PDB file of C-alpha atoms in Angstrom:
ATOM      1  CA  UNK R   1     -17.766 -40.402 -14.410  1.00 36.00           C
ATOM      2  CA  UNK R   2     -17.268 -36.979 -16.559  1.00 41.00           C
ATOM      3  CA  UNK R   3     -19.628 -36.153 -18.536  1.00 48.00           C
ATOM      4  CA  UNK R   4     -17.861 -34.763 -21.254  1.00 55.00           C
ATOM      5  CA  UNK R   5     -16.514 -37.769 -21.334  1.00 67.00           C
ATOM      6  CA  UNK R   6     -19.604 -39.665 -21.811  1.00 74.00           C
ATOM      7  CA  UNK R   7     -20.747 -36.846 -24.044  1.00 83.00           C
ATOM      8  CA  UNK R   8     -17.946 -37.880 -26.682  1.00 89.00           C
ATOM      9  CA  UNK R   9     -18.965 -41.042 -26.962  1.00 89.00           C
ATOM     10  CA  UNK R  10     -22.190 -40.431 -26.958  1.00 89.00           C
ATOM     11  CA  UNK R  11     -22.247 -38.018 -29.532  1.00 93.00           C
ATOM     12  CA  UNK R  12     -20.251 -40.149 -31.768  1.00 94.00           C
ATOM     13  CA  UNK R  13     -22.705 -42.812 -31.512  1.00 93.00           C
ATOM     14  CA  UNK R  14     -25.819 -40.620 -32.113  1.00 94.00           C
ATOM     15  CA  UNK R  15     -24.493 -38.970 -35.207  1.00 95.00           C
ATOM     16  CA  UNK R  16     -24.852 -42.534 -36.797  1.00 93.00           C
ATOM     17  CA  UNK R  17     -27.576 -44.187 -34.788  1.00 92.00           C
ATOM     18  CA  UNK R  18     -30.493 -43.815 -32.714  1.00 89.00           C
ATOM     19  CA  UNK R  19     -31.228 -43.831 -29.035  1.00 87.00           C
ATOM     20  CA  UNK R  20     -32.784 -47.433 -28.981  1.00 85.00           C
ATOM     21  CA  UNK R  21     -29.600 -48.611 -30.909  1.00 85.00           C
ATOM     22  CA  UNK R  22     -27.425 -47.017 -27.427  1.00 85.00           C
ATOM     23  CA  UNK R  23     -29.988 -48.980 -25.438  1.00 83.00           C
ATOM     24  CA  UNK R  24     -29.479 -52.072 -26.818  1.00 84.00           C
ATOM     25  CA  UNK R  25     -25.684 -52.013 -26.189  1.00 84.00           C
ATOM     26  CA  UNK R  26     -26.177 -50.797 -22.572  1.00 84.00           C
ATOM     27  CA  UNK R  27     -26.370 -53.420 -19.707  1.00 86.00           C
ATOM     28  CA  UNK R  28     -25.895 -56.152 -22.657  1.00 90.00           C
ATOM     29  CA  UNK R  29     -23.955 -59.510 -22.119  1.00 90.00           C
ATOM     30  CA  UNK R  30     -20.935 -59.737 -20.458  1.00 89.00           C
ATOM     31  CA  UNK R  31     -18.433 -56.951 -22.001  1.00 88.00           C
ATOM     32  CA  UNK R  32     -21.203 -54.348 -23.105  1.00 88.00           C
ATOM     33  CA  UNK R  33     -21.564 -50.811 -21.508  1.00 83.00           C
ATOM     34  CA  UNK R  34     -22.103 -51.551 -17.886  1.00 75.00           C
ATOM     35  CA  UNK R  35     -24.097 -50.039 -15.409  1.00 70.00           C
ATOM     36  CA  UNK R  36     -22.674 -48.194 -12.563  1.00 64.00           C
ATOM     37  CA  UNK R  37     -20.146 -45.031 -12.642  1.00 60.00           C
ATOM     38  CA  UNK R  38     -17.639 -46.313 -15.247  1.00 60.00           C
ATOM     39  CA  UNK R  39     -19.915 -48.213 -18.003  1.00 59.00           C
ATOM     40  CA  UNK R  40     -17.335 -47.376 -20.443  1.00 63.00           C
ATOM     41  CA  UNK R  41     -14.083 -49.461 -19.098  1.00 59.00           C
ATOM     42  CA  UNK R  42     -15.301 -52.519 -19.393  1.00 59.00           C
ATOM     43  CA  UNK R  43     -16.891 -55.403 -17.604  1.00 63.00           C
ATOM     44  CA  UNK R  44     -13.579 -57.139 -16.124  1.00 65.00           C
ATOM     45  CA  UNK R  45     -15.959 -60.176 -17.349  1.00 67.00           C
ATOM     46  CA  UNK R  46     -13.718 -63.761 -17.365  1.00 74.00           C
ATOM     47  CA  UNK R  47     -16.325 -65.537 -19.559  1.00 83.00           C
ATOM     48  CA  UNK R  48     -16.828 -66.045 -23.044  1.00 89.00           C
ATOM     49  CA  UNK R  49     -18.875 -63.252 -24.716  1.00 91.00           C
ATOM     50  CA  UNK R  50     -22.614 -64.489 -25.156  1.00 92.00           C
ATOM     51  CA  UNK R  51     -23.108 -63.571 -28.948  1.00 93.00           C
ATOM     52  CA  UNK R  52     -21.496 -61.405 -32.098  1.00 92.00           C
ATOM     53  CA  UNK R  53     -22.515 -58.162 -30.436  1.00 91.00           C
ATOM     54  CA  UNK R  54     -20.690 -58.927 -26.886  1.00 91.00           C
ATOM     55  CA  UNK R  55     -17.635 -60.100 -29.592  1.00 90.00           C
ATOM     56  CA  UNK R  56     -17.825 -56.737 -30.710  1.00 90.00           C
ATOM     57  CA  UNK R  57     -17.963 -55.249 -27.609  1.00 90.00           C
ATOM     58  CA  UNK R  58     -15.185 -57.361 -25.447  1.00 89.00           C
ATOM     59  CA  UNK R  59     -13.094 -55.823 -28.680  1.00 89.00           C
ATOM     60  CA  UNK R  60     -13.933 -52.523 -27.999  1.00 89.00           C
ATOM     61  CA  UNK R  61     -13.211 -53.227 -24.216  1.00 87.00           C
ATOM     62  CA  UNK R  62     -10.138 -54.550 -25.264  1.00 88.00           C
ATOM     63  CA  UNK R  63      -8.876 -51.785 -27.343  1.00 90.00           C
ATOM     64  CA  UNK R  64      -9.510 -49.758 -23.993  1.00 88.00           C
ATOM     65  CA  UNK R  65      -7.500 -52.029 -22.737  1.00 88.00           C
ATOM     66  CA  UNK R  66      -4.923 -51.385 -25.085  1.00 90.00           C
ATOM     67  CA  UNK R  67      -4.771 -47.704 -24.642  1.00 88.00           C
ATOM     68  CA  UNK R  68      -3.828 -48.202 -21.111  1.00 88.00           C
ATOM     69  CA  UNK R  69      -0.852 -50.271 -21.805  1.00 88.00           C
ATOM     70  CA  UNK R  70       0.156 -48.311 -25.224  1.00 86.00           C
ATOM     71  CA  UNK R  71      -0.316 -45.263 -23.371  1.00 85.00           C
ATOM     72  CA  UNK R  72       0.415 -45.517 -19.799  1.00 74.00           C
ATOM     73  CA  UNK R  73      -2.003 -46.972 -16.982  1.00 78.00           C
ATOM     74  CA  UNK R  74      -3.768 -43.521 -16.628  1.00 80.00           C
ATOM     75  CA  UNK R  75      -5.606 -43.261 -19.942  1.00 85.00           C
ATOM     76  CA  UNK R  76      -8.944 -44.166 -18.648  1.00 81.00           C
ATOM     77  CA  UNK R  77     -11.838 -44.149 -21.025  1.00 82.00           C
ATOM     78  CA  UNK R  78     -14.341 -42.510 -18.544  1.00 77.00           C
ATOM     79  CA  UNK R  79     -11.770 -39.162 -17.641  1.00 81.00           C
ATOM     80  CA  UNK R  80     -10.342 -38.678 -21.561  1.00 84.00           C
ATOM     81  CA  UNK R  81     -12.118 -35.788 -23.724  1.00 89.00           C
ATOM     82  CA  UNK R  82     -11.164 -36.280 -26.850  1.00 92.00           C
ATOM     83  CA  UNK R  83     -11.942 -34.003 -30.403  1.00 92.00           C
ATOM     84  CA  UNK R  84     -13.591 -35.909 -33.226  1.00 94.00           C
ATOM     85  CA  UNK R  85     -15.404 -34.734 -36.435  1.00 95.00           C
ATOM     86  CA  UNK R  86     -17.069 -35.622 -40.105  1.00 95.00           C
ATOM     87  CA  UNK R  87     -15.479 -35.055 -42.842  1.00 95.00           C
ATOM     88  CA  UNK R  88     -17.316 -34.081 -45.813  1.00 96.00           C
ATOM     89  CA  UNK R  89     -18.039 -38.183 -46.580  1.00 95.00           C
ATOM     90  CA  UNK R  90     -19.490 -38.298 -43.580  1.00 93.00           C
ATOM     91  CA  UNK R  91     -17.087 -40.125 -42.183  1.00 95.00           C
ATOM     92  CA  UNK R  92     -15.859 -39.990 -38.150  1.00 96.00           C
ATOM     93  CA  UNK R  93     -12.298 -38.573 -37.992  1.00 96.00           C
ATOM     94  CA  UNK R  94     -10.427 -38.433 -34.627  1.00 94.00           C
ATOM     95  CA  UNK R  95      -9.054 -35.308 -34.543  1.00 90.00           C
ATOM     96  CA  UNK R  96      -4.722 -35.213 -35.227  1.00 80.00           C
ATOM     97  CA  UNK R  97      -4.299 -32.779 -32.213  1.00 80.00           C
ATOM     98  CA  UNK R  98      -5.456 -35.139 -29.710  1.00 82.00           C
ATOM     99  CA  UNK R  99      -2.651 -36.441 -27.207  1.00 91.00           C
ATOM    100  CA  UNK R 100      -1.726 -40.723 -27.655  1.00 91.00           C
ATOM    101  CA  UNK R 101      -4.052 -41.203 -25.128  1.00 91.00           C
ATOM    102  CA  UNK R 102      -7.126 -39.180 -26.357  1.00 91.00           C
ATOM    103  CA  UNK R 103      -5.911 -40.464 -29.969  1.00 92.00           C
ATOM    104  CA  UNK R 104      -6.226 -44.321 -28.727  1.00 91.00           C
ATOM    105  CA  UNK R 105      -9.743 -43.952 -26.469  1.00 91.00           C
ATOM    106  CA  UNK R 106     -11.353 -41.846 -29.614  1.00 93.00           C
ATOM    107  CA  UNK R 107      -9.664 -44.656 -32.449  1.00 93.00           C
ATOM    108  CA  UNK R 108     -11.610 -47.469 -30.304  1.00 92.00           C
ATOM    109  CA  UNK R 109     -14.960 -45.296 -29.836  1.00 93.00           C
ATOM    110  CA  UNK R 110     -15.000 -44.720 -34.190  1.00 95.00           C
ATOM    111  CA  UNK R 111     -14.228 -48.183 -34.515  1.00 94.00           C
ATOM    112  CA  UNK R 112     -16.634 -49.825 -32.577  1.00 93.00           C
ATOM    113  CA  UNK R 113     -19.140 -46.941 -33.749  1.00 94.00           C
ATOM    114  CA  UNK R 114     -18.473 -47.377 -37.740  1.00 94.00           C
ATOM    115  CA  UNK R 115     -19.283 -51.039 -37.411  1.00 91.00           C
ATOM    116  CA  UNK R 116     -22.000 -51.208 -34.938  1.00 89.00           C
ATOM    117  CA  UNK R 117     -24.439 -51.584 -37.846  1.00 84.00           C
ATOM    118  CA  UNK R 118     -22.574 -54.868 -38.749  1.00 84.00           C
ATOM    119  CA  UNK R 119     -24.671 -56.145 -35.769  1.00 80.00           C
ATOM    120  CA  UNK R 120     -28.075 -54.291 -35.755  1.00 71.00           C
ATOM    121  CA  UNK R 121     -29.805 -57.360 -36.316  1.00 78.00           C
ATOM    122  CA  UNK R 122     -28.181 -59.151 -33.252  1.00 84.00           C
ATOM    123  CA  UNK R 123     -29.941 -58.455 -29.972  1.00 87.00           C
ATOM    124  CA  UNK R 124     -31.114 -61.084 -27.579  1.00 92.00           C
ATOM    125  CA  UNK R 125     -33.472 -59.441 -24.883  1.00 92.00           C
ATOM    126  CA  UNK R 126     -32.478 -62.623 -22.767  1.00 94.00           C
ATOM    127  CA  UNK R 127     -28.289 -61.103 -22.783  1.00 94.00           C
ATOM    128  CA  UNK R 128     -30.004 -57.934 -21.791  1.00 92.00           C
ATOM    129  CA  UNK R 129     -29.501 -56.597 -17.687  1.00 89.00           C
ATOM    130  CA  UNK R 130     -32.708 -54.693 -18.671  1.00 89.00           C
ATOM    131  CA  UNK R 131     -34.814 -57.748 -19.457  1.00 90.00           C
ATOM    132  CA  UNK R 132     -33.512 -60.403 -16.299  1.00 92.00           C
ATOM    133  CA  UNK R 133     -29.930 -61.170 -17.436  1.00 92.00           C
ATOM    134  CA  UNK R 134     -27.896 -61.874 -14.414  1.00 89.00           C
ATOM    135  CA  UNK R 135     -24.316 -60.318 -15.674  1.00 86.00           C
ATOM    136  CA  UNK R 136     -22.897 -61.408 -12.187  1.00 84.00           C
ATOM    137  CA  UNK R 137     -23.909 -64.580 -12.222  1.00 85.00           C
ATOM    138  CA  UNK R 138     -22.869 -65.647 -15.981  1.00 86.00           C
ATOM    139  CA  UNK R 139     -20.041 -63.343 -16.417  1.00 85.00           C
ATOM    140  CA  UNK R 140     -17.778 -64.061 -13.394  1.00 77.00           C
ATOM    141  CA  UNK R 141     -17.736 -67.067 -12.616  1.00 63.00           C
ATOM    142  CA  UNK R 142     -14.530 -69.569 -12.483  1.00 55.00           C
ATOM    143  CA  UNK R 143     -13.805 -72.030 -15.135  1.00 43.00           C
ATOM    144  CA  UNK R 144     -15.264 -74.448 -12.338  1.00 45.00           C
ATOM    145  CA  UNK R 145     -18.885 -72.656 -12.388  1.00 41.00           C
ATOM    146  CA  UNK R 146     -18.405 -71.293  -8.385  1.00 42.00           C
ATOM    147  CA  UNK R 147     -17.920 -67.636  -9.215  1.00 42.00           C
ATOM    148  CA  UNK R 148     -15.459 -65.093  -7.434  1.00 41.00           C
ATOM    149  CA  UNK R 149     -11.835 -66.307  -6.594  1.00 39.00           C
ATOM    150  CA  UNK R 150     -10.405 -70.400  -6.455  1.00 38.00           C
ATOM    151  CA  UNK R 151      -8.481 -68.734  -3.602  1.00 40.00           C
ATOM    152  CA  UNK R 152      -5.148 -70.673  -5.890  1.00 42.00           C
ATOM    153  CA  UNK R 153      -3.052 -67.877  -4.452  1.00 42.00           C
ATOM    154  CA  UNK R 154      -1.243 -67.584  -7.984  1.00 46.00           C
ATOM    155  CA  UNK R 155       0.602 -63.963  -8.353  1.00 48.00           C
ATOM    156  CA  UNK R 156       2.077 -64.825 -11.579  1.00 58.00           C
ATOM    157  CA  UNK R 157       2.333 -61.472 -13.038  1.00 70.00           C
ATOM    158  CA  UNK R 158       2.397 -61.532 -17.051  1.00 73.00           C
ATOM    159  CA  UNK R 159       3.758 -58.694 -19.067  1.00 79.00           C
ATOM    160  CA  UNK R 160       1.266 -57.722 -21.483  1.00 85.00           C
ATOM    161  CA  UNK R 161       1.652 -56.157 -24.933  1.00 89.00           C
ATOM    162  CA  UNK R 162      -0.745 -54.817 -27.743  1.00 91.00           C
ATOM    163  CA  UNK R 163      -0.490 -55.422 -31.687  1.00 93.00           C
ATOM    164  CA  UNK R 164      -2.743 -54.418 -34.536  1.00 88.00           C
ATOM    165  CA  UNK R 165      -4.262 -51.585 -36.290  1.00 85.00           C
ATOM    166  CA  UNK R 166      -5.851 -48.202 -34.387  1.00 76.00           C
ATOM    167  CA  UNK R 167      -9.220 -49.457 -32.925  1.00 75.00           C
ATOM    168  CA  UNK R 168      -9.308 -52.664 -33.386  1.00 78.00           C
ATOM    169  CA  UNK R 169      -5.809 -53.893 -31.339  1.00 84.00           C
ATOM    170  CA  UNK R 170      -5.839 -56.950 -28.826  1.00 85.00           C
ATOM    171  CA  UNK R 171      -3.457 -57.903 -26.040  1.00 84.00           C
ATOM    172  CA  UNK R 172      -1.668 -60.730 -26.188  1.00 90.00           C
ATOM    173  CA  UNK R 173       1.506 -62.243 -23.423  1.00 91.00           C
ATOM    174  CA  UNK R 174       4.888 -61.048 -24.667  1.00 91.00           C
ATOM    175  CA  UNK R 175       6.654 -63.697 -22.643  1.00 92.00           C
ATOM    176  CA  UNK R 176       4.743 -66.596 -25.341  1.00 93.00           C
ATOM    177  CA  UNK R 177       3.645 -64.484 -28.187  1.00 94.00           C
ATOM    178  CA  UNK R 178       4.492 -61.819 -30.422  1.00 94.00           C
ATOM    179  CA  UNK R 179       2.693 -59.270 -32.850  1.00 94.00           C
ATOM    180  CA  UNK R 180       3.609 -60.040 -36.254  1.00 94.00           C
ATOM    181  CA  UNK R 181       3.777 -57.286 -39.028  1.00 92.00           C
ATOM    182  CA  UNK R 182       0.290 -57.859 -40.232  1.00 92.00           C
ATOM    183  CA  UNK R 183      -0.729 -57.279 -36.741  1.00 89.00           C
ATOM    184  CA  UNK R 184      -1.650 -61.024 -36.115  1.00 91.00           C
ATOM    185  CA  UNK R 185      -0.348 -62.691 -32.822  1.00 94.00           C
ATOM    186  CA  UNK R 186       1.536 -65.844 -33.306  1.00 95.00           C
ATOM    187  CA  UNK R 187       3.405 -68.274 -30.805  1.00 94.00           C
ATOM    188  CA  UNK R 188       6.912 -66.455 -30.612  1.00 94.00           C
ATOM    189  CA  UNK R 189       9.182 -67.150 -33.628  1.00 92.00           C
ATOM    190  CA  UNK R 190       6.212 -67.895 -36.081  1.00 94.00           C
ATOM    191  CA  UNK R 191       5.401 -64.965 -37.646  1.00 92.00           C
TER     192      UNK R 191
END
């Protein structure tokens, strides 16, 4: 992982919050930070998230997510070092001279920092790696509750697009839905 990476992150989040706050979404549910050498792309988790907070974070995941397609299938979150700064409302900015892909990764980052205090109240130590949660166990598993692959041999692939605003996008399948100008995602021909 680069550190400067981590460091922009990092310092975004501590210029609002405090160090318990970063603890709290570290190791948490199934889409939070995770542990290992890249906690910042994302959990790959197939289950649904285990409370608001995880909401908010399988969004920020997904906005990483987004950057990749948007962008192209380089711009990882863990190798981009982005510019940011506050203005004089105190208010994060992501810089104008960053590159699309810098632009995205930082856009996600503000967004899930500005409203990370939307869900200060919500922490369950029991959704917590650092208190016993088994991530592996509840995130992963199959529809059918067995965990790893069904072995269905399906290589479907699906073409994947993004819609809505900086920060907050989601992906949806362009082959049976479409992005509508208010950057909802409706069944194709219903927007």
């Amino acid at each position: 992982m680069s550190l400067r990476r981590w460091d922009n992150f990092y310092e975004m989040f501590m210029s609002k919050y405090d160090f318990p706050d970063l603890l709290e979404v570290y190791s948490y549910g199934c889409y939070c930070l995770s542990m290992g050498d890249r906690p910042l792309s994302g959990t790959g988790a197939n289950q649904p998230p285990v409370d608001a907070r995880d909401v908010q974070c399988k969004a920020w995941t997904t906005c990483y997510k987004c950057a990749r397609i948007d962008v192209n299938n380089k711009c990882q979150p863990e190798t981009v070092n982005y510019s940011w700064f506050k203005d004089e409302n105190d208010q994060i900015v992501c810089d104008l001279d960053n590159n699309p892909c810098k632009a995205a990764i930082c856009e996600c980052d503000k967004y899930f920092v500005d409203n990370f205090r939307n869900l200060d109240h919500v922490f369950n130590e029991n959704f917590s790696e650092f208190h016993g949660f088994k991530r592996q166990e509840s995130c992963y598993a199959n529809r059918d509750g067995t965990g790893g692959s069904n072995g269905g041999g399906n290589s479907n692939t699906v073409t994947l697009e993004c819609c809505g605003d900086a920060g907050k996008r989601e992906f949806f399948n362009s082959e049976t839905k479409m992005c509508c100008a208010d950057g909802s995602i409706k069944p194709l021909g219903l927007c």
